[in-house]
Amino acid sequence: FLKTAFLFRSKINVHTFARLANGCLRSMTTRAIVLHRNDLRLHDNEVVKRAHEHADEVIHVYCFDPRHYSTTSFGFPKTGSLRAQFTRESVEDLQQRLQRLGNDLVIRKDTPERAVEDILKSIDGISQVYLQKETCSEETDVEKAVTSVSSQNGARALLIWGSTLVHIDDLPFPATEMPDIFTPFRKKVESSSQPRKPLTVGELKKGVSGIRSDAIPSLEELGLEKRQIDQRSVLQFKGGETAALDRLTEYIWTKKLIATYKETRNGLIGGDYSSKFSPWLMNGCLSPRTVYAEIKKFENSIQSNDSTYWLVFELLWRDFFKFLSIKVGNSLFFPGGPRAVEKVWSTDVRRFNLWRDGKTGHPFVDANMRELEQSGWMSNRGRQNVASFLTKDMGIDWRLGAEWFESELIDYDVSSNWGNWTYSAGVGSDPRENRYFNIQKQSRDYDPQGEFCRLWLPELRNIPGPAVHAPWLLSTADLERFQVQLGIDYPIAFKSLFHRENQHTPGRKGRSHGKRSQGMRYPAKGKF
């Protein structure tokens, strides 16, 4: 009573008292940051779930990291326009979904570590920073930096695994001791591990007001030119969790395409030959465990066959490369790859540009490369062939190809991309020696009537049927009739550095000698 009387006698300022009271309440409120990177979704997201279970208020953050929009070591844009647009759409969709649930997504055009540090210094009561654990050096460097600034500002960074079908803790071996070859990896995982059920995130807590948030930057602000996905593309890809779940429903339930996936997966034209889930899996708009759960529902209610299994098989390939990147570390990016193969690679710019621009004079290669440049997509079959051609037929440093794919692919995933390129270059873990993709045979097998080549190479549209695959074999009269002048309308074909049996190349008809160059390894079949 005396203390209360003293307060009244002292005529304490009402506003001062209110600020003191609010400060006490704030000190009792627990807050957390969720730093989104490659987990741009709410469904089956343990990072989101744990943050909202353990804090009263949660701040969701995404950073357009300037380092992602710089250049690669060979000078390509690290993130090309089409992938950047897909990322923008994914971030916008996550922001809208959070807003509808009473929260928001804070956008920063800055590095994650600087953004987290700024928020920690400006907002009281943040004790934890949640983010998904990644595996490669650029991503883990960010994790170290965020952990450091969190600790310096009284918070704890929590790294949570969430990007694979099989959880890292459920592997039958430590990732650092996993098999180097996919088949033994798959067999051990399938016999000993089960994917966990997708998590239900539950009700989201509110966010924190008064935090500065930037607008989602335009492509021009990111230093990129605005480009549209070509109408010939297999899909008009749109980023975001909403589009991802729509595609999942369409592919599995509406069209039931999963029932024939194994038979159609090597297609080249249209949206139905394969799932096309990879762009959304890449940036975490779609959970692989959710895909698996839907496949199992389909198997239990509609049909279970080789095709339904085969999509799970492909998800395990994705897991394989993710876990392998932990084991092999930065050797994934070295010229000699994880096997430390000693080989002198060419970096001939003129030769590489022929491949990059789709002007090698080999229609199947050129059509795939133009599809990539104009749509941000290339089929798995195409990726294997163009990688083989670059590294074996042209003898170009495989890292140039890997960096070009990094720049151009909408579904670029660091572990899968670089892991597959080491296979193609013969510097990765490959159970078979001297693999090689015979471009002419592949063309005839997978584009038998030349429809894909004519789709992306309009200068060859008048050449009918499979003849389009080898225009150099046409007579002068036929070339005139089809209105094609080699060297003017379409390039003279690049002469392969390596001739293989049954491969016809310009200036060398008939069967090659079939000998393998000493010390040369040929590429593995990869799952890009």
Tab-separated table of C-alpha atoms in Angstrom, residues 57-496:
chain	number	residue	atom	x	y	z
A	57	GLU	CA	6.039	-15.262	-32.201
A	58	VAL	CA	7.884	-16.352	-35.344
A	59	ILE	CA	9.638	-14.190	-37.922
A	60	HIS	CA	9.926	-15.813	-41.357
A	61	VAL	CA	12.790	-14.444	-43.451
A	62	TYR	CA	14.029	-14.938	-47.010
A	63	CYS	CA	17.126	-13.283	-48.430
A	64	PHE	CA	17.933	-12.574	-52.048
A	65	ASP	CA	21.613	-13.190	-51.424
A	66	PRO	CA	23.725	-11.043	-53.790
A	67	ARG	CA	26.235	-13.903	-54.007
A	68	HIS	CA	23.602	-15.999	-55.791
A	69	TYR	CA	23.357	-13.345	-58.502
A	70	SER	CA	27.066	-12.892	-59.122
A	71	THR	CA	29.045	-14.908	-61.656
A	72	THR	CA	30.508	-18.408	-61.643
A	73	SER	CA	34.234	-19.100	-61.843
A	74	PHE	CA	33.950	-19.299	-65.646
A	75	GLY	CA	32.013	-16.039	-65.830
A	76	PHE	CA	28.414	-17.216	-66.300
A	77	PRO	CA	25.535	-15.699	-64.322
A	78	LYS	CA	25.346	-17.879	-61.227
A	79	THR	CA	21.560	-17.747	-61.421
A	80	GLY	CA	20.085	-17.167	-64.855
A	81	SER	CA	16.913	-15.219	-65.588
A	82	LEU	CA	14.500	-18.146	-65.810
A	83	ARG	CA	15.611	-19.746	-62.534
A	84	ALA	CA	15.631	-16.343	-60.845
A	85	GLN	CA	12.045	-15.766	-61.984
A	86	PHE	CA	11.064	-19.204	-60.676
A	87	THR	CA	12.657	-18.271	-57.339
A	88	ARG	CA	10.831	-14.929	-57.251
A	89	GLU	CA	7.516	-16.677	-57.849
A	90	SER	CA	8.278	-19.244	-55.148
A	91	VAL	CA	9.113	-16.565	-52.597
A	92	GLU	CA	6.020	-14.550	-53.501
A	93	ASP	CA	3.808	-17.613	-53.091
A	94	LEU	CA	5.295	-18.413	-49.668
A	95	GLN	CA	4.771	-14.822	-48.583
A	96	GLN	CA	1.129	-14.905	-49.655
A	97	ARG	CA	0.486	-18.221	-47.923
A	98	LEU	CA	1.993	-16.906	-44.687
A	99	GLN	CA	-0.032	-13.697	-44.904
A	100	ARG	CA	-3.265	-15.654	-45.299
A	101	LEU	CA	-2.369	-17.472	-42.075
A	102	GLY	CA	-1.712	-14.281	-40.110
A	103	ASN	CA	2.066	-14.196	-40.437
A	104	ASP	CA	4.347	-12.739	-43.112
A	105	LEU	CA	7.630	-13.259	-44.910
A	106	VAL	CA	10.304	-10.645	-44.330
A	107	ILE	CA	12.267	-10.046	-47.533
A	108	ARG	CA	15.829	-8.809	-47.474
A	109	LYS	CA	18.148	-8.039	-50.382
A	110	ASP	CA	21.203	-8.995	-48.368
A	111	THR	CA	23.211	-11.971	-47.192
A	112	PRO	CA	21.400	-14.194	-44.665
A	113	GLU	CA	23.997	-13.596	-41.982
A	114	ARG	CA	23.683	-9.807	-42.203
A	115	ALA	CA	19.898	-9.963	-42.297
A	116	VAL	CA	19.718	-12.237	-39.245
A	117	GLU	CA	22.180	-10.058	-37.350
A	118	ASP	CA	20.160	-6.915	-38.109
A	119	ILE	CA	16.899	-8.498	-36.945
A	120	LEU	CA	18.494	-9.874	-33.774
A	121	LYS	CA	19.805	-6.425	-32.906
A	122	SER	CA	16.535	-4.635	-33.625
A	123	ILE	CA	14.004	-7.062	-32.082
A	124	ASP	CA	14.058	-8.187	-28.451
A	125	GLY	CA	13.414	-11.690	-27.218
A	126	ILE	CA	14.673	-13.773	-30.136
A	127	SER	CA	16.310	-16.855	-28.682
A	128	GLN	CA	16.460	-19.225	-31.660
A	129	VAL	CA	17.132	-19.120	-35.391
A	130	TYR	CA	15.844	-22.117	-37.350
A	131	LEU	CA	17.125	-23.118	-40.787
A	132	GLN	CA	17.340	-26.214	-42.946
A	133	LYS	CA	20.659	-28.067	-43.038
A	134	GLU	CA	22.412	-28.193	-46.402
A	135	THR	CA	25.489	-30.118	-47.542
A	136	CYS	CA	27.740	-28.194	-49.945
A	137	SER	CA	30.338	-25.591	-49.048
A	138	GLU	CA	28.627	-22.348	-50.111
A	139	GLU	CA	25.494	-23.339	-48.210
A	140	THR	CA	27.337	-24.604	-45.134
A	141	ASP	CA	29.441	-21.425	-45.071
A	142	VAL	CA	26.192	-19.496	-44.678
A	143	GLU	CA	25.175	-21.823	-41.851
A	144	LYS	CA	28.446	-21.154	-40.055
A	145	ALA	CA	28.048	-17.411	-40.474
A	146	VAL	CA	24.433	-17.445	-39.251
A	147	THR	CA	25.410	-19.620	-36.285
A	148	SER	CA	28.156	-17.150	-35.406
A	149	VAL	CA	26.066	-13.972	-35.553
A	150	SER	CA	23.249	-15.719	-33.672
A	151	SER	CA	25.593	-16.686	-30.855
A	152	GLN	CA	27.084	-13.198	-30.720
A	153	ASN	CA	23.596	-11.755	-30.256
A	154	GLY	CA	22.287	-14.132	-27.625
A	155	ALA	CA	20.456	-16.575	-29.889
A	156	ARG	CA	21.023	-20.172	-30.897
A	157	ALA	CA	20.990	-21.396	-34.494
A	158	LEU	CA	19.265	-24.749	-34.990
A	159	LEU	CA	20.058	-26.654	-38.212
A	160	ILE	CA	17.333	-29.137	-39.153
A	161	TRP	CA	17.488	-31.839	-41.823
A	162	GLY	CA	14.616	-31.793	-44.274
A	163	SER	CA	15.560	-32.019	-47.966
A	164	THR	CA	15.632	-35.768	-48.674
A	165	LEU	CA	13.169	-38.624	-48.945
A	166	VAL	CA	15.037	-40.689	-46.347
A	167	HIS	CA	16.088	-38.753	-43.270
A	168	ILE	CA	19.823	-38.661	-42.668
A	169	ASP	CA	19.316	-40.120	-39.188
A	170	ASP	CA	17.534	-43.134	-40.695
A	171	LEU	CA	20.322	-44.195	-43.045
A	172	PRO	CA	21.792	-47.640	-42.329
A	173	PHE	CA	25.259	-46.066	-42.339
A	174	PRO	CA	26.842	-42.678	-41.637
A	175	ALA	CA	26.725	-40.469	-44.748
A	176	THR	CA	30.518	-40.285	-44.630
A	177	GLU	CA	30.697	-44.071	-44.981
A	178	MET	CA	27.961	-44.584	-47.580
A	179	PRO	CA	28.597	-46.696	-50.708
A	180	ASP	CA	30.116	-44.775	-53.603
A	181	ILE	CA	27.836	-46.553	-56.095
A	182	PHE	CA	24.079	-46.011	-56.344
A	183	THR	CA	22.921	-49.639	-56.523
A	184	PRO	CA	24.472	-50.797	-53.216
A	185	PHE	CA	23.291	-47.525	-51.648
A	186	ARG	CA	19.736	-48.106	-52.872
A	187	LYS	CA	19.608	-51.746	-51.819
A	188	LYS	CA	20.843	-51.030	-48.301
A	189	VAL	CA	18.486	-48.080	-47.880
A	190	GLU	CA	15.460	-49.955	-49.243
A	191	SER	CA	16.102	-52.940	-46.971
A	192	SER	CA	16.785	-50.942	-43.810
A	193	SER	CA	15.071	-47.541	-43.996
A	194	GLN	CA	11.598	-46.157	-44.529
A	195	PRO	CA	10.713	-42.562	-45.398
A	196	ARG	CA	9.106	-40.798	-42.475
A	197	LYS	CA	5.504	-39.678	-42.734
A	198	PRO	CA	5.027	-36.063	-43.833
A	199	LEU	CA	4.708	-33.710	-40.879
A	200	THR	CA	1.556	-31.749	-40.132
A	201	VAL	CA	2.712	-28.241	-39.323
A	202	GLY	CA	-0.426	-27.123	-37.473
A	203	GLU	CA	-1.569	-23.622	-36.599
A	204	LEU	CA	0.987	-20.891	-37.149
A	205	LYS	CA	1.848	-18.318	-34.501
A	206	LYS	CA	1.712	-14.651	-35.323
A	207	GLY	CA	4.686	-12.708	-36.593
A	208	VAL	CA	6.338	-9.571	-35.239
A	209	SER	CA	5.337	-6.162	-36.544
A	210	GLY	CA	7.677	-3.289	-37.270
A	211	ILE	CA	10.419	-5.250	-39.030
A	212	ARG	CA	11.774	-3.731	-42.208
A	213	SER	CA	10.949	-5.826	-45.258
A	214	ASP	CA	12.102	-5.115	-48.802
A	215	ALA	CA	10.009	-5.642	-51.887
A	216	ILE	CA	10.760	-8.774	-53.896
A	217	PRO	CA	13.417	-7.511	-56.313
A	218	SER	CA	12.752	-7.440	-60.033
A	219	LEU	CA	14.983	-9.334	-62.420
A	220	GLU	CA	16.502	-6.032	-63.446
A	221	GLU	CA	17.340	-5.265	-59.805
A	222	LEU	CA	19.064	-8.640	-59.646
A	223	GLY	CA	21.149	-7.684	-62.659
A	224	LEU	CA	19.277	-9.958	-65.079
A	225	GLU	CA	17.280	-9.484	-68.248
A	226	LYS	CA	13.600	-10.360	-68.234
A	227	ARG	CA	12.907	-13.494	-70.268
A	228	GLN	CA	9.829	-15.603	-70.891
A	229	ILE	CA	9.701	-19.387	-71.012
A	230	ASP	CA	9.335	-20.398	-74.649
A	231	GLN	CA	5.883	-21.614	-75.653
A	232	ARG	CA	7.462	-24.837	-76.920
A	233	SER	CA	8.552	-25.724	-73.392
A	234	VAL	CA	7.320	-28.969	-71.833
A	235	LEU	CA	5.520	-26.864	-69.198
A	236	GLN	CA	5.060	-23.213	-68.402
A	237	PHE	CA	6.792	-23.649	-65.059
A	238	LYS	CA	5.595	-21.407	-62.230
A	239	GLY	CA	7.338	-21.308	-58.883
A	240	GLY	CA	5.707	-21.794	-55.527
A	241	GLU	CA	4.186	-24.349	-53.175
A	242	THR	CA	0.741	-23.769	-54.676
A	243	ALA	CA	1.891	-24.655	-58.196
A	244	ALA	CA	3.914	-27.587	-56.833
A	245	LEU	CA	0.945	-29.188	-55.093
A	246	ASP	CA	-1.220	-28.561	-58.161
A	247	ARG	CA	1.321	-30.370	-60.346
A	248	LEU	CA	1.506	-33.251	-57.854
A	249	THR	CA	-2.269	-33.635	-57.945
A	250	GLU	CA	-2.430	-33.360	-61.717
A	251	TYR	CA	0.317	-35.889	-62.384
A	252	ILE	CA	-0.697	-38.555	-59.880
A	253	TRP	CA	-4.445	-38.171	-59.464
A	254	THR	CA	-6.015	-36.170	-62.272
A	255	LYS	CA	-4.126	-37.713	-65.199
A	256	LYS	CA	-2.812	-40.803	-63.365
A	257	LEU	CA	0.400	-40.486	-65.356
A	258	ILE	CA	2.412	-42.182	-62.661
A	259	ALA	CA	0.925	-45.500	-63.789
A	260	THR	CA	2.985	-45.323	-67.000
A	261	TYR	CA	6.001	-43.345	-65.795
A	262	LYS	CA	8.598	-46.043	-66.446
A	263	GLU	CA	7.499	-46.427	-70.063
A	264	THR	CA	7.317	-42.704	-70.828
A	265	ARG	CA	10.136	-41.221	-68.713
A	266	ASN	CA	12.590	-40.977	-71.623
A	267	GLY	CA	10.285	-38.767	-73.645
A	268	LEU	CA	11.250	-35.367	-74.997
A	269	ILE	CA	8.116	-33.394	-75.878
A	270	GLY	CA	5.219	-32.255	-73.695
A	271	GLY	CA	4.399	-32.199	-70.007
A	272	ASP	CA	3.210	-35.763	-69.542
A	273	TYR	CA	6.243	-37.962	-70.220
A	274	SER	CA	7.737	-37.416	-66.739
A	275	SER	CA	6.685	-35.868	-63.447
A	276	LYS	CA	8.613	-32.570	-63.851
A	277	PHE	CA	8.627	-32.329	-60.032
A	278	SER	CA	12.329	-31.425	-59.922
A	279	PRO	CA	12.046	-27.593	-60.107
A	280	TRP	CA	9.793	-27.566	-57.041
A	281	LEU	CA	11.854	-30.199	-55.219
A	282	MET	CA	14.963	-28.114	-55.917
A	283	ASN	CA	13.916	-25.077	-53.918
A	284	GLY	CA	11.790	-26.932	-51.406
A	285	CYS	CA	8.360	-25.916	-52.688
A	286	LEU	CA	7.562	-29.631	-52.696
A	287	SER	CA	8.537	-32.197	-50.084
A	288	PRO	CA	9.885	-35.537	-51.389
A	289	ARG	CA	8.124	-37.263	-48.490
A	290	THR	CA	4.824	-35.784	-49.625
A	291	VAL	CA	5.470	-37.110	-53.132
A	292	TYR	CA	6.214	-40.540	-51.649
A	293	ALA	CA	3.073	-40.475	-49.504
A	294	GLU	CA	0.913	-39.669	-52.531
A	295	ILE	CA	2.536	-42.474	-54.525
A	296	LYS	CA	1.754	-44.917	-51.719
A	297	LYS	CA	-1.865	-43.726	-51.612
A	298	PHE	CA	-2.090	-44.274	-55.357
A	299	GLU	CA	-0.605	-47.756	-55.053
A	300	ASN	CA	-3.029	-48.698	-52.287
A	301	SER	CA	-6.127	-47.330	-53.967
A	302	ILE	CA	-5.508	-47.481	-57.739
A	303	GLN	CA	-2.500	-49.437	-58.946
A	304	SER	CA	0.964	-50.551	-57.903
A	305	ASN	CA	3.413	-51.418	-60.673
A	306	ASP	CA	6.958	-50.878	-61.923
A	307	SER	CA	6.129	-47.287	-62.857
A	308	THR	CA	4.943	-46.270	-59.405
A	309	TYR	CA	8.076	-47.809	-57.913
A	310	TRP	CA	10.305	-46.161	-60.500
A	311	LEU	CA	9.463	-42.644	-59.398
A	312	VAL	CA	10.493	-43.587	-55.861
A	313	PHE	CA	13.644	-45.042	-57.405
A	314	GLU	CA	14.374	-41.628	-58.952
A	315	LEU	CA	13.811	-39.893	-55.611
A	316	LEU	CA	16.432	-42.207	-54.150
A	317	TRP	CA	18.868	-41.103	-56.877
A	318	ARG	CA	18.322	-37.569	-55.645
A	319	ASP	CA	19.024	-38.696	-52.070
A	320	PHE	CA	22.133	-40.533	-53.227
A	321	PHE	CA	23.742	-37.403	-54.640
A	322	LYS	CA	22.721	-35.316	-51.633
A	323	PHE	CA	24.353	-37.710	-49.171
A	324	LEU	CA	27.332	-38.321	-51.455
A	325	SER	CA	28.089	-34.596	-51.394
A	326	ILE	CA	28.629	-34.928	-47.643
A	327	LYS	CA	31.069	-37.767	-48.137
A	328	VAL	CA	33.147	-36.324	-50.979
A	329	GLY	CA	33.041	-32.652	-49.927
A	330	ASN	CA	34.589	-30.073	-52.232
A	331	SER	CA	36.169	-32.726	-54.422
A	332	LEU	CA	32.790	-32.623	-56.170
A	333	PHE	CA	33.963	-29.367	-57.752
A	334	PHE	CA	37.590	-30.263	-58.496
A	335	PRO	CA	38.730	-31.028	-62.077
A	336	GLY	CA	39.594	-34.608	-61.114
A	337	GLY	CA	36.365	-35.068	-59.177
A	338	PRO	CA	35.954	-37.376	-56.173
A	339	ARG	CA	38.270	-39.929	-57.777
A	340	ALA	CA	41.063	-37.371	-58.298
A	341	VAL	CA	41.450	-38.400	-61.942
A	342	GLU	CA	44.416	-36.757	-63.623
A	343	LYS	CA	43.389	-35.456	-67.032
A	344	VAL	CA	44.082	-32.313	-69.008
A	345	TRP	CA	40.792	-30.754	-70.075
A	346	SER	CA	40.331	-28.202	-72.832
A	347	THR	CA	38.706	-24.851	-72.090
A	348	ASP	CA	38.572	-23.790	-75.743
A	349	VAL	CA	36.003	-20.969	-75.714
A	350	ARG	CA	35.034	-21.235	-79.380
A	351	ARG	CA	34.403	-24.957	-79.062
A	352	PHE	CA	32.446	-24.572	-75.844
A	353	ASN	CA	30.277	-21.823	-77.345
A	354	LEU	CA	29.226	-24.143	-80.161
A	355	TRP	CA	27.845	-26.488	-77.521
A	356	ARG	CA	26.349	-23.748	-75.346
A	357	ASP	CA	24.552	-22.052	-78.240
A	358	GLY	CA	23.283	-25.246	-79.848
A	359	LYS	CA	25.454	-24.898	-82.941
A	360	THR	CA	27.521	-28.068	-82.948
A	361	GLY	CA	25.918	-29.254	-86.174
A	362	HIS	CA	24.627	-32.377	-84.399
A	363	PRO	CA	20.841	-31.867	-84.305
A	364	PHE	CA	20.041	-33.933	-81.207
A	365	VAL	CA	22.657	-32.060	-79.177
A	366	ASP	CA	21.685	-28.673	-80.588
A	367	ALA	CA	17.948	-29.169	-80.048
A	368	ASN	CA	18.503	-30.032	-76.390
A	369	MET	CA	20.814	-27.078	-75.818
A	370	ARG	CA	18.371	-24.648	-77.391
A	371	GLU	CA	15.546	-26.083	-75.328
A	372	LEU	CA	17.642	-25.412	-72.211
A	373	GLU	CA	18.440	-21.834	-73.171
A	374	GLN	CA	14.871	-20.958	-74.114
A	375	SER	CA	12.911	-22.837	-71.452
A	376	GLY	CA	15.250	-23.564	-68.532
A	377	TRP	CA	14.476	-27.252	-68.925
A	378	MET	CA	16.052	-30.306	-70.502
A	379	SER	CA	14.957	-33.929	-70.272
A	380	ASN	CA	17.046	-36.452	-68.379
A	381	ARG	CA	17.824	-38.183	-71.667
A	382	GLY	CA	18.961	-34.912	-73.180
A	383	ARG	CA	21.192	-34.031	-70.222
A	384	GLN	CA	23.042	-37.320	-70.447
A	385	ASN	CA	23.650	-36.897	-74.163
A	386	VAL	CA	24.817	-33.286	-74.178
A	387	ALA	CA	27.103	-33.944	-71.198
A	388	SER	CA	28.638	-36.895	-73.006
A	389	PHE	CA	29.094	-34.867	-76.178
A	390	LEU	CA	30.794	-31.978	-74.390
A	391	THR	CA	33.204	-34.103	-72.373
A	392	LYS	CA	33.911	-36.919	-74.804
A	393	ASP	CA	33.253	-35.754	-78.356
A	394	MET	CA	34.494	-32.198	-77.714
A	395	GLY	CA	36.976	-32.860	-74.888
A	396	ILE	CA	35.858	-29.763	-72.953
A	397	ASP	CA	36.330	-29.343	-69.202
A	398	TRP	CA	33.214	-30.813	-67.613
A	399	ARG	CA	33.060	-27.973	-65.075
A	400	LEU	CA	32.156	-25.553	-67.860
A	401	GLY	CA	29.115	-27.693	-68.586
A	402	ALA	CA	28.232	-27.987	-64.909
A	403	GLU	CA	28.407	-24.220	-64.432
A	404	TRP	CA	26.322	-23.571	-67.552
A	405	PHE	CA	23.661	-25.929	-66.242
A	406	GLU	CA	23.863	-24.146	-62.876
A	407	SER	CA	23.136	-20.873	-64.626
A	408	GLU	CA	20.372	-22.061	-66.942
A	409	LEU	CA	18.434	-24.919	-65.348
A	410	ILE	CA	15.244	-24.017	-63.511
A	411	ASP	CA	15.672	-27.210	-61.473
A	412	TYR	CA	19.367	-26.734	-60.671
A	413	ASP	CA	20.285	-28.668	-57.540
A	414	VAL	CA	23.915	-28.382	-56.487
A	415	SER	CA	24.400	-32.015	-55.401
A	416	SER	CA	22.551	-33.622	-58.306
A	417	ASN	CA	24.003	-31.328	-60.949
A	418	TRP	CA	27.641	-31.616	-59.959
A	419	GLY	CA	27.324	-35.268	-59.009
A	420	ASN	CA	25.930	-36.145	-62.413
A	421	TRP	CA	28.571	-34.140	-64.250
A	422	THR	CA	31.343	-36.017	-62.440
A	423	TYR	CA	29.717	-39.208	-63.708
A	424	SER	CA	29.554	-37.881	-67.251
A	425	ALA	CA	33.176	-36.779	-67.130
A	426	GLY	CA	34.397	-40.108	-65.772
A	427	VAL	CA	35.694	-38.538	-62.556
A	428	GLY	CA	32.876	-39.659	-60.275
A	429	SER	CA	31.950	-42.970	-58.723
A	430	ASP	CA	30.913	-45.151	-61.639
A	431	PRO	CA	30.625	-48.952	-61.556
A	432	ARG	CA	31.149	-49.240	-65.318
A	433	GLU	CA	34.237	-48.244	-67.238
A	434	ASN	CA	34.300	-46.323	-70.518
A	435	ARG	CA	30.694	-45.265	-70.837
A	436	TYR	CA	29.842	-43.285	-73.917
A	437	PHE	CA	26.649	-41.960	-75.466
A	438	ASN	CA	26.487	-42.565	-79.188
A	439	ILE	CA	24.591	-39.454	-80.258
A	440	GLN	CA	23.332	-40.878	-83.542
A	441	LYS	CA	22.027	-44.038	-81.910
A	442	GLN	CA	20.451	-42.064	-79.078
A	443	SER	CA	18.786	-39.770	-81.625
A	444	ARG	CA	17.266	-42.696	-83.481
A	445	ASP	CA	16.175	-44.462	-80.299
A	446	TYR	CA	14.557	-41.525	-78.504
A	447	ASP	CA	13.545	-39.178	-81.314
A	448	PRO	CA	12.887	-41.765	-84.038
A	449	GLN	CA	10.958	-39.461	-86.372
A	450	GLY	CA	12.959	-36.326	-85.565
A	451	GLU	CA	9.989	-34.451	-84.106
A	452	PHE	CA	11.979	-33.077	-81.180
A	453	CYS	CA	14.816	-31.859	-83.395
A	454	ARG	CA	12.427	-30.123	-85.788
A	455	LEU	CA	10.602	-28.527	-82.845
A	456	TRP	CA	13.717	-26.750	-81.588
A	457	LEU	CA	15.627	-26.409	-84.858
A	458	PRO	CA	13.214	-24.632	-87.209
A	459	GLU	CA	15.953	-24.281	-89.843
A	460	LEU	CA	15.710	-28.070	-90.277
A	461	ARG	CA	11.902	-28.247	-90.225
A	462	ASN	CA	11.662	-29.301	-93.871
A	463	ILE	CA	13.892	-32.377	-93.464
A	464	PRO	CA	11.484	-35.279	-92.974
A	465	GLY	CA	11.663	-38.217	-90.595
A	466	PRO	CA	14.907	-39.501	-89.077
A	467	ALA	CA	16.981	-37.905	-91.847
A	468	VAL	CA	16.990	-34.740	-89.735
A	469	HIS	CA	19.461	-36.372	-87.334
A	470	ALA	CA	22.294	-36.448	-89.883
A	471	PRO	CA	21.861	-33.656	-92.449
A	472	TRP	CA	25.466	-34.130	-93.601
A	473	LEU	CA	24.425	-37.468	-95.114
A	474	LEU	CA	21.876	-35.837	-97.429
A	475	SER	CA	22.705	-35.280	-101.046
A	476	THR	CA	23.158	-31.795	-102.412
A	477	ALA	CA	19.869	-32.140	-104.270
A	478	ASP	CA	18.027	-33.142	-101.084
A	479	LEU	CA	19.526	-30.253	-99.146
A	480	GLU	CA	18.379	-27.835	-101.837
A	481	ARG	CA	14.897	-29.390	-101.823
A	482	PHE	CA	14.686	-29.031	-98.037
A	483	GLN	CA	16.041	-25.453	-98.241
A	484	VAL	CA	19.061	-26.107	-96.048
A	485	GLN	CA	22.587	-24.883	-96.772
A	486	LEU	CA	25.039	-26.453	-94.365
A	487	GLY	CA	27.363	-23.824	-93.003
A	488	ILE	CA	24.795	-21.076	-93.656
A	489	ASP	CA	21.344	-22.150	-92.469
A	490	TYR	CA	22.688	-24.793	-90.121
A	491	PRO	CA	26.264	-25.339	-88.901
A	492	ILE	CA	28.743	-27.767	-90.372
A	493	ALA	CA	28.881	-30.621	-87.865
A	494	PHE	CA	31.667	-30.599	-85.312
A	495	LYS	CA	34.044	-33.486	-85.953
A	496	SER	CA	34.085	-35.693	-82.911
